[in-house]
Amino acid sequence: MVSRTLLRKTRRDLMSRKGSLLALLAIVTIGVGSYLGMSAVYRDLDGARHRYYTEYRLADFQVDLKRAPEFEIERIQALPNVDEVRGRVSMSVLLDLPDVEEPISGTAISMTEERSPVLNDLFLSSGSWFSGTDRREVILNDSFAKANGIQPGDRIQALLLDKQHDLLVVGTAISPEFVYLIPPSGGIAPDPARFGVLYLPQEFLQESCDQEGAFNQLIGTTHDQSVAAIESTLDEIERELDVYGVANTTRVRENASVRFLADELHGLRVNARVIPAIFLGVAALIMNVLLGRMVAQQRSVIGTLKAIGYGNMAITLHYLGYGIFIGLLGGVFGIAFGTWIQIAMLDLYREFYTVPNIRPHFFLDLWLLGLA
């Protein structure tokens, strides 16, 4: 009898204040949904990044120099804290595409002619690896190929050191060092239609760039990946290769692509805490004001309830029930809203960051926390 009476009162109170309570419910839903959605997106994106960097062996450092003989690779490999190194050729290139009036700039990078696990490996999106029968084959960055309508089997014209080359596109791929593709000159947003990355057979690019038996870029991994250890290792490598004209040494954290994604994840993590806290804080204040006014307006009702036998605990729980009801309903709607945020944001991130397998996952602990 007690519960029925209080439930009828609760229902009447909710209907009489439905406008303000619906607004409060919307605020709670946004707060819970933004926390669940952005937290889930952070886990999905960070997990995909970690798997991608690990499986495709993102290098810890990069050394750019004029020209060094390949036998120096073994000497660098023997240095303390050096785990693995790979010498490669990296060169600026101009591309002449049939339907584009102006030449397009790009970067040509050498890869092994036979498919094998290497540092900064490629994830093939379409086509195949180099056949070995034709040295003038190229694997294009996938986003560049899509932006310009290029498919495996097409041919492109590339200018390397003032010499034009007719290249057969055999595949498209993405690489962990170019998850956010911006030109070396800098930029804010990727422009895949105006900048591309070409992966060419090692010997062909060496001969085309006057780097026979040599390399002009060294990438590697270290045993100790702390900032101080990598800086010390780079200093030692620079001393060893100084005679070959070291132009620049870069830690992976300073790589523009890696830094953009890391900064985005950091911002996402901060927003997942700050934005929900603002909405839920406002909701708590509004709820406190509503309950305070309700209690003040219903003093006579409270007196009547006490007179007919309701204790202080029962009346207190009755008024707290409004907050519990709004919280539970907001949690349910927040889970639905958070799921929508998760899917929508991941779709948006796929447009900017070329990381494979960015998929939404179900996180039970987050959804239970949303209901709590």
Short mmCIF file of C-alpha atoms in Angstrom, two decimals:
data_model
loop_
_atom_site.label_atom_id
_atom_site.label_comp_id
_atom_site.label_asym_id
_atom_site.label_seq_id
_atom_site.Cartn_x
_atom_site.Cartn_y
_atom_site.Cartn_z
CA MET A 1 0.00 0.00 0.00
CA VAL A 2 2.83 2.32 0.86
CA SER A 3 4.66 1.69 -2.40
CA ARG A 4 1.52 2.11 -4.50
CA THR A 5 0.71 5.44 -2.91
CA LEU A 6 4.23 6.78 -3.38
CA LEU A 7 4.42 5.42 -6.92
CA ARG A 8 1.20 7.24 -7.84
CA LYS A 9 2.62 10.41 -6.35
CA THR A 10 5.88 9.91 -8.24
CA ARG A 11 4.00 9.46 -11.51
CA ARG A 12 1.96 12.64 -10.94
CA ASP A 13 5.09 14.62 -10.01
CA LEU A 14 6.92 13.41 -13.11
CA MET A 15 4.02 14.35 -15.39
CA SER A 16 3.64 17.78 -13.81
CA ARG A 17 7.34 18.51 -14.30
CA LYS A 18 7.91 16.63 -17.53
CA GLY A 19 9.41 19.61 -19.36
CA SER A 20 12.22 20.25 -16.90
CA LEU A 21 12.78 16.53 -16.31
CA LEU A 22 13.05 15.83 -20.05
CA ALA A 23 15.64 18.58 -20.33
CA LEU A 24 17.50 17.05 -17.40
CA LEU A 25 17.25 13.61 -19.00
CA ALA A 26 18.73 15.00 -22.22
CA ILE A 27 21.69 16.48 -20.33
CA VAL A 28 22.34 13.18 -18.52
CA THR A 29 22.05 11.28 -21.80
CA ILE A 30 24.59 13.55 -23.48
CA GLY A 31 26.96 13.30 -20.53
CA VAL A 32 26.80 9.52 -20.27
CA GLY A 33 26.79 9.03 -24.04
CA SER A 34 29.78 11.29 -24.66
CA TYR A 35 31.78 9.49 -21.98
CA LEU A 36 30.92 6.01 -23.25
CA GLY A 37 31.28 6.93 -26.93
CA MET A 38 34.59 8.78 -26.72
CA SER A 39 36.07 6.27 -24.26
CA ALA A 40 35.14 3.41 -26.60
CA VAL A 41 36.54 5.29 -29.61
CA TYR A 42 39.80 5.88 -27.73
CA ARG A 43 40.14 2.17 -26.96
CA ASP A 44 39.25 1.15 -30.52
CA LEU A 45 41.61 3.62 -32.19
CA ASP A 46 44.48 3.13 -29.74
CA GLY A 47 44.17 -0.64 -30.01
CA ALA A 48 44.15 -0.54 -33.82
CA ARG A 49 47.17 1.77 -33.77
CA HIS A 50 49.12 -0.46 -31.40
CA ARG A 51 48.37 -3.61 -33.42
CA TYR A 52 49.29 -1.87 -36.68
CA TYR A 53 52.56 -0.44 -35.38
CA THR A 54 53.54 -3.80 -33.87
CA GLU A 55 52.54 -6.12 -36.72
CA TYR A 56 54.01 -3.92 -39.45
CA ARG A 57 57.07 -3.00 -37.40
CA LEU A 58 57.12 0.76 -37.19
CA ALA A 59 60.72 1.96 -36.80
CA ASP A 60 61.82 3.78 -33.64
CA PHE A 61 64.14 6.18 -35.46
CA GLN A 62 65.13 7.52 -38.87
CA VAL A 63 68.44 8.93 -40.07
CA ASP A 64 68.64 10.93 -43.32
CA LEU A 65 72.01 11.33 -45.02
CA LYS A 66 73.51 12.02 -48.43
CA ARG A 67 74.87 8.62 -49.39
CA ALA A 68 76.27 5.74 -47.36
CA PRO A 69 77.50 2.33 -48.58
CA GLU A 70 75.40 -0.68 -47.64
CA PHE A 71 78.21 -2.33 -45.65
CA GLU A 72 77.76 0.36 -43.02
CA ILE A 73 74.44 -1.24 -42.08
CA GLU A 74 76.20 -4.15 -40.37
CA ARG A 75 78.37 -1.77 -38.38
CA ILE A 76 75.35 0.19 -37.18
CA GLN A 77 73.57 -3.06 -36.37
CA ALA A 78 76.36 -3.94 -33.94
CA LEU A 79 75.97 -0.76 -31.89
CA PRO A 80 74.62 -1.04 -28.33
CA ASN A 81 70.84 -0.73 -27.99
CA VAL A 82 70.31 -1.17 -31.76
CA ASP A 83 67.87 -4.01 -32.35
CA GLU A 84 67.43 -3.91 -36.14
CA VAL A 85 68.22 -1.46 -38.94
CA ARG A 86 67.35 -1.19 -42.61
CA GLY A 87 68.97 1.00 -45.20
CA ARG A 88 66.74 2.31 -47.94
CA VAL A 89 66.55 5.00 -50.59
CA SER A 90 64.08 7.85 -50.21
CA MET A 91 63.79 10.46 -52.94
CA SER A 92 61.41 13.22 -53.99
CA VAL A 93 59.52 12.47 -57.18
CA LEU A 94 57.22 14.29 -59.60
CA LEU A 95 54.27 12.41 -61.07
CA ASP A 96 52.61 13.13 -64.37
CA LEU A 97 49.04 11.81 -64.40
CA PRO A 98 46.85 11.81 -67.53
CA ASP A 99 43.90 13.80 -66.15
CA VAL A 100 45.92 16.22 -64.00
CA GLU A 101 47.30 19.42 -65.49
CA GLU A 102 50.14 20.08 -63.03
CA PRO A 103 52.76 17.56 -61.87
CA ILE A 104 52.08 16.01 -58.46
CA SER A 105 54.81 15.81 -55.85
CA GLY A 106 55.56 12.64 -53.96
CA THR A 107 58.15 10.54 -52.19
CA ALA A 108 59.69 7.38 -53.64
CA ILE A 109 60.83 4.75 -51.11
CA SER A 110 62.70 1.55 -51.87
CA MET A 111 61.36 -1.84 -50.77
CA THR A 112 62.71 -5.38 -51.08
CA GLU A 113 61.91 -6.98 -54.42
CA GLU A 114 60.71 -10.17 -52.72
CA ARG A 115 58.05 -9.93 -50.03
CA SER A 116 59.61 -10.33 -46.59
CA PRO A 117 59.02 -8.81 -43.13
CA VAL A 118 60.87 -5.49 -42.93
CA LEU A 119 60.74 -2.37 -40.80
CA ASN A 120 57.94 0.00 -41.85
CA ASP A 121 56.34 -2.87 -43.74
CA LEU A 122 53.42 -2.47 -46.14
CA PHE A 123 49.82 -3.56 -45.69
CA LEU A 124 48.63 -4.41 -49.20
CA SER A 125 45.19 -2.96 -49.87
CA SER A 126 44.89 -4.22 -53.45
CA GLY A 127 46.96 -5.90 -56.13
CA SER A 128 50.17 -7.76 -55.39
CA TRP A 129 53.85 -7.38 -54.53
CA PHE A 130 56.54 -6.84 -57.17
CA SER A 131 56.55 -9.68 -59.69
CA GLY A 132 60.33 -9.67 -60.15
CA THR A 133 59.96 -9.87 -63.93
CA ASP A 134 59.73 -6.11 -64.53
CA ARG A 135 61.85 -3.68 -62.53
CA ARG A 136 59.63 -0.72 -63.44
CA GLU A 137 56.84 -1.72 -61.10
CA VAL A 138 55.40 0.43 -58.34
CA ILE A 139 53.15 0.03 -55.33
CA LEU A 140 51.23 3.24 -54.63
CA ASN A 141 49.97 4.67 -51.40
CA ASP A 142 46.34 3.55 -51.25
CA SER A 143 44.72 6.90 -50.47
CA PHE A 144 46.68 8.60 -53.28
CA ALA A 145 45.64 5.91 -55.75
CA LYS A 146 41.97 6.19 -54.76
CA ALA A 147 41.99 9.99 -54.90
CA ASN A 148 43.34 9.91 -58.46
CA GLY A 149 41.41 6.88 -59.71
CA ILE A 150 44.52 4.72 -60.19
CA GLN A 151 44.21 0.93 -60.02
CA PRO A 152 46.62 -2.01 -60.35
CA GLY A 153 47.38 -2.46 -64.03
CA ASP A 154 47.50 1.27 -64.78
CA ARG A 155 50.69 3.08 -65.75
CA ILE A 156 52.04 6.36 -64.40
CA GLN A 157 54.92 8.63 -65.38
CA ALA A 158 57.45 9.46 -62.65
CA LEU A 159 60.35 11.91 -62.81
CA LEU A 160 63.40 10.82 -60.77
CA LEU A 161 66.57 12.93 -60.99
CA ASP A 162 65.50 14.52 -64.29
CA LYS A 163 64.76 11.17 -65.90
CA GLN A 164 61.24 10.09 -66.81
CA HIS A 165 60.15 6.53 -65.98
CA ASP A 166 57.08 4.67 -67.15
CA LEU A 167 55.91 2.61 -64.16
CA LEU A 168 53.38 -0.21 -63.95
CA VAL A 169 51.15 -0.07 -60.88
CA VAL A 170 51.01 -3.58 -59.39
CA GLY A 171 49.34 -2.77 -56.09
CA THR A 172 48.26 -0.23 -53.50
CA ALA A 173 49.27 -0.26 -49.85
CA ILE A 174 49.43 1.63 -46.59
CA SER A 175 52.35 1.94 -44.18
CA PRO A 176 52.52 2.62 -40.41
CA GLU A 177 54.80 5.61 -41.02
CA PHE A 178 52.12 7.34 -43.12
CA VAL A 179 48.89 6.88 -41.16
CA TYR A 180 48.27 10.62 -41.58
CA LEU A 181 49.58 11.49 -45.02
CA ILE A 182 50.93 15.03 -45.28
CA PRO A 183 53.81 16.21 -47.50
CA PRO A 184 57.29 16.77 -46.00
CA SER A 185 56.80 20.51 -46.47
CA GLY A 186 54.03 20.34 -43.89
CA GLY A 187 50.30 20.86 -43.76
CA ILE A 188 47.27 20.63 -41.51
CA ALA A 189 45.07 18.11 -43.29
CA PRO A 190 45.95 15.26 -45.66
CA ASP A 191 45.65 15.97 -49.37
CA PRO A 192 45.99 12.53 -50.98
CA ALA A 193 45.12 13.87 -54.42
CA ARG A 194 48.17 16.18 -54.43
CA PHE A 195 50.80 14.10 -52.64
CA GLY A 196 51.65 10.43 -52.96
CA VAL A 197 54.09 7.81 -51.76
CA LEU A 198 55.61 5.36 -54.25
CA TYR A 199 57.25 2.08 -53.24
CA LEU A 200 59.77 0.85 -55.80
CA PRO A 201 62.12 -2.15 -56.02
CA GLN A 202 65.35 -1.50 -54.14
CA GLU A 203 67.84 -1.93 -56.99
CA PHE A 204 65.74 0.02 -59.47
CA LEU A 205 65.44 3.03 -57.17
CA GLN A 206 69.12 2.86 -56.25
CA GLU A 207 70.13 3.01 -59.91
CA SER A 208 67.56 5.70 -60.74
CA CYS A 209 68.78 7.95 -57.91
CA ASP A 210 72.54 7.41 -58.24
CA GLN A 211 72.58 5.29 -55.07
CA GLU A 212 73.94 1.98 -56.41
CA GLY A 213 75.03 -0.19 -53.49
CA ALA A 214 74.13 2.61 -51.09
CA PHE A 215 71.33 4.14 -49.08
CA ASN A 216 70.36 7.66 -48.05
CA GLN A 217 67.97 6.81 -45.24
CA LEU A 218 68.41 4.49 -42.29
CA ILE A 219 65.51 3.29 -40.16
CA GLY A 220 65.78 1.10 -37.10
CA THR A 221 64.42 -0.18 -33.81
CA THR A 222 66.02 -0.17 -30.38
CA HIS A 223 65.97 -2.49 -27.37
CA ASP A 224 65.41 0.35 -24.91
CA GLN A 225 62.72 2.60 -26.35
CA SER A 226 62.88 5.36 -23.76
CA VAL A 227 63.43 8.87 -25.11
CA ALA A 228 66.85 9.21 -23.47
CA ALA A 229 68.04 5.83 -24.78
CA ILE A 230 66.92 6.54 -28.36
CA GLU A 231 68.50 10.01 -28.29
CA SER A 232 71.77 8.48 -27.08
CA THR A 233 71.63 5.82 -29.80
CA LEU A 234 70.96 8.45 -32.47
CA ASP A 235 73.93 10.50 -31.26
CA GLU A 236 76.16 7.45 -31.61
CA ILE A 237 74.80 6.61 -35.07
CA GLU A 238 75.33 10.21 -36.16
CA ARG A 239 78.97 10.04 -35.07
CA GLU A 240 79.48 6.78 -36.95
CA LEU A 241 77.89 8.07 -40.17
CA ASP A 242 79.04 11.67 -39.97
CA VAL A 243 81.44 11.23 -42.89
CA TYR A 244 78.46 10.41 -45.11
CA GLY A 245 76.72 13.71 -44.49
CA VAL A 246 74.04 13.10 -41.89
CA ALA A 247 71.29 15.64 -42.56
CA ASN A 248 68.73 14.77 -39.92
CA THR A 249 67.92 12.28 -37.16
CA THR A 250 64.33 11.70 -36.11
CA ARG A 251 62.70 9.75 -33.33
CA VAL A 252 59.44 8.06 -34.29
CA ARG A 253 57.59 10.36 -31.86
CA GLU A 254 58.75 13.34 -33.95
CA ASN A 255 57.42 11.83 -37.17
CA ALA A 256 54.57 14.09 -38.32
CA SER A 257 52.21 11.20 -39.04
CA VAL A 258 52.87 9.46 -35.72
CA ARG A 259 52.66 12.73 -33.81
CA PHE A 260 49.32 13.74 -35.35
CA LEU A 261 47.72 10.44 -34.37
CA ALA A 262 49.25 10.48 -30.88
CA ASP A 263 48.04 14.06 -30.31
CA GLU A 264 44.57 13.14 -31.53
CA LEU A 265 44.40 10.21 -29.12
CA HIS A 266 45.61 12.39 -26.25
CA GLY A 267 42.96 15.00 -27.03
CA LEU A 268 40.30 12.31 -27.30
CA ARG A 269 41.25 10.90 -23.91
CA VAL A 270 41.10 14.33 -22.28
CA ASN A 271 37.75 15.15 -23.90
CA ALA A 272 36.34 11.81 -22.77
CA ARG A 273 36.85 13.01 -19.20
CA VAL A 274 36.20 16.75 -19.40
CA ILE A 275 33.08 16.97 -21.61
CA PRO A 276 31.04 14.32 -19.72
CA ALA A 277 32.08 15.83 -16.39
CA ILE A 278 30.69 19.21 -17.48
CA PHE A 279 27.32 17.78 -18.57
CA LEU A 280 26.94 15.48 -15.57
CA GLY A 281 27.99 18.27 -13.22
CA VAL A 282 25.32 20.55 -14.69
CA ALA A 283 22.78 17.71 -14.44
CA ALA A 284 23.61 17.19 -10.77
CA LEU A 285 23.15 20.90 -10.03
CA ILE A 286 19.82 21.02 -11.88
CA MET A 287 18.62 17.88 -10.12
CA ASN A 288 19.57 19.37 -6.76
CA VAL A 289 17.62 22.56 -7.54
CA LEU A 290 14.55 20.61 -8.76
CA LEU A 291 14.45 18.39 -5.70
CA GLY A 292 14.97 21.37 -3.41
CA ARG A 293 12.03 23.21 -4.97
CA MET A 294 9.89 20.10 -4.95
CA VAL A 295 10.50 19.50 -1.25
CA ALA A 296 9.83 23.17 -0.46
CA GLN A 297 6.56 23.15 -2.42
CA GLN A 298 5.38 19.87 -0.89
CA ARG A 299 5.99 20.54 2.81
CA SER A 300 2.32 20.09 3.54
CA VAL A 301 2.28 16.84 1.56
CA ILE A 302 5.32 15.60 3.48
CA GLY A 303 3.57 16.47 6.75
CA THR A 304 0.49 14.53 5.66
CA LEU A 305 2.62 11.51 4.71
CA LYS A 306 4.26 11.55 8.13
CA ALA A 307 0.88 11.87 9.82
CA ILE A 308 -0.46 8.73 8.15
CA GLY A 309 2.57 6.69 9.11
CA TYR A 310 5.40 7.20 6.59
CA GLY A 311 8.83 7.46 8.18
CA ASN A 312 11.65 9.83 7.30
CA MET A 313 13.57 7.05 5.50
CA ALA A 314 10.62 6.16 3.24
CA ILE A 315 10.02 9.81 2.34
CA THR A 316 13.74 10.44 1.72
CA LEU A 317 13.98 7.39 -0.55
CA HIS A 318 10.85 8.54 -2.36
CA TYR A 319 12.42 11.87 -3.32
CA LEU A 320 15.78 10.28 -4.11
CA GLY A 321 13.89 8.00 -6.47
CA TYR A 322 13.46 10.90 -8.90
CA GLY A 323 17.23 11.15 -9.27
CA ILE A 324 17.62 7.37 -9.52
CA PHE A 325 14.92 7.22 -12.20
CA ILE A 326 16.53 9.99 -14.26
CA GLY A 327 19.98 8.43 -13.78
CA LEU A 328 18.92 4.94 -14.91
CA LEU A 329 16.90 6.22 -17.86
CA GLY A 330 19.73 8.56 -18.82
CA GLY A 331 22.15 5.64 -18.58
CA VAL A 332 20.05 3.52 -20.95
CA PHE A 333 19.65 6.35 -23.46
CA GLY A 334 23.31 7.26 -22.93
CA ILE A 335 24.41 3.76 -23.95
CA ALA A 336 22.44 4.08 -27.19
CA PHE A 337 23.78 7.58 -27.81
CA GLY A 338 27.33 6.48 -26.94
CA THR A 339 27.12 3.59 -29.40
CA TRP A 340 26.07 6.01 -32.12
CA ILE A 341 28.96 8.34 -31.22
CA GLN A 342 31.39 5.42 -31.32
CA ILE A 343 30.31 4.29 -34.79
CA ALA A 344 30.12 7.83 -36.22
CA MET A 345 33.51 8.93 -34.88
CA LEU A 346 35.27 5.78 -36.08
CA ASP A 347 33.80 6.32 -39.55
CA LEU A 348 35.21 9.85 -39.47
CA TYR A 349 38.65 8.69 -38.29
CA ARG A 350 38.84 6.19 -41.15
CA GLU A 351 38.63 9.14 -43.54
CA PHE A 352 41.73 10.78 -42.05
CA TYR A 353 43.87 7.99 -40.61
CA THR A 354 44.90 5.02 -42.73
CA VAL A 355 44.97 2.42 -39.97
CA PRO A 356 43.59 -1.02 -40.84
CA ASN A 357 40.88 -2.73 -38.81
CA ILE A 358 39.44 0.33 -37.08
CA ARG A 359 36.25 -1.32 -35.86
CA PRO A 360 33.81 -0.65 -33.01
CA HIS A 361 34.03 -3.10 -30.13
CA PHE A 362 31.71 -3.81 -27.22
CA PHE A 363 33.20 -2.88 -23.84
CA LEU A 364 31.11 -4.38 -21.04
CA ASP A 365 32.84 -2.41 -18.29
CA LEU A 366 32.00 0.89 -20.00
CA TRP A 367 28.32 0.05 -20.50
CA LEU A 368 27.96 -1.15 -16.89
CA LEU A 369 29.60 2.08 -15.76
CA GLY A 370 27.08 4.00 -17.85
CA LEU A 371 24.21 2.35 -15.98
CA ALA A 372 25.91 2.97 -12.66
#
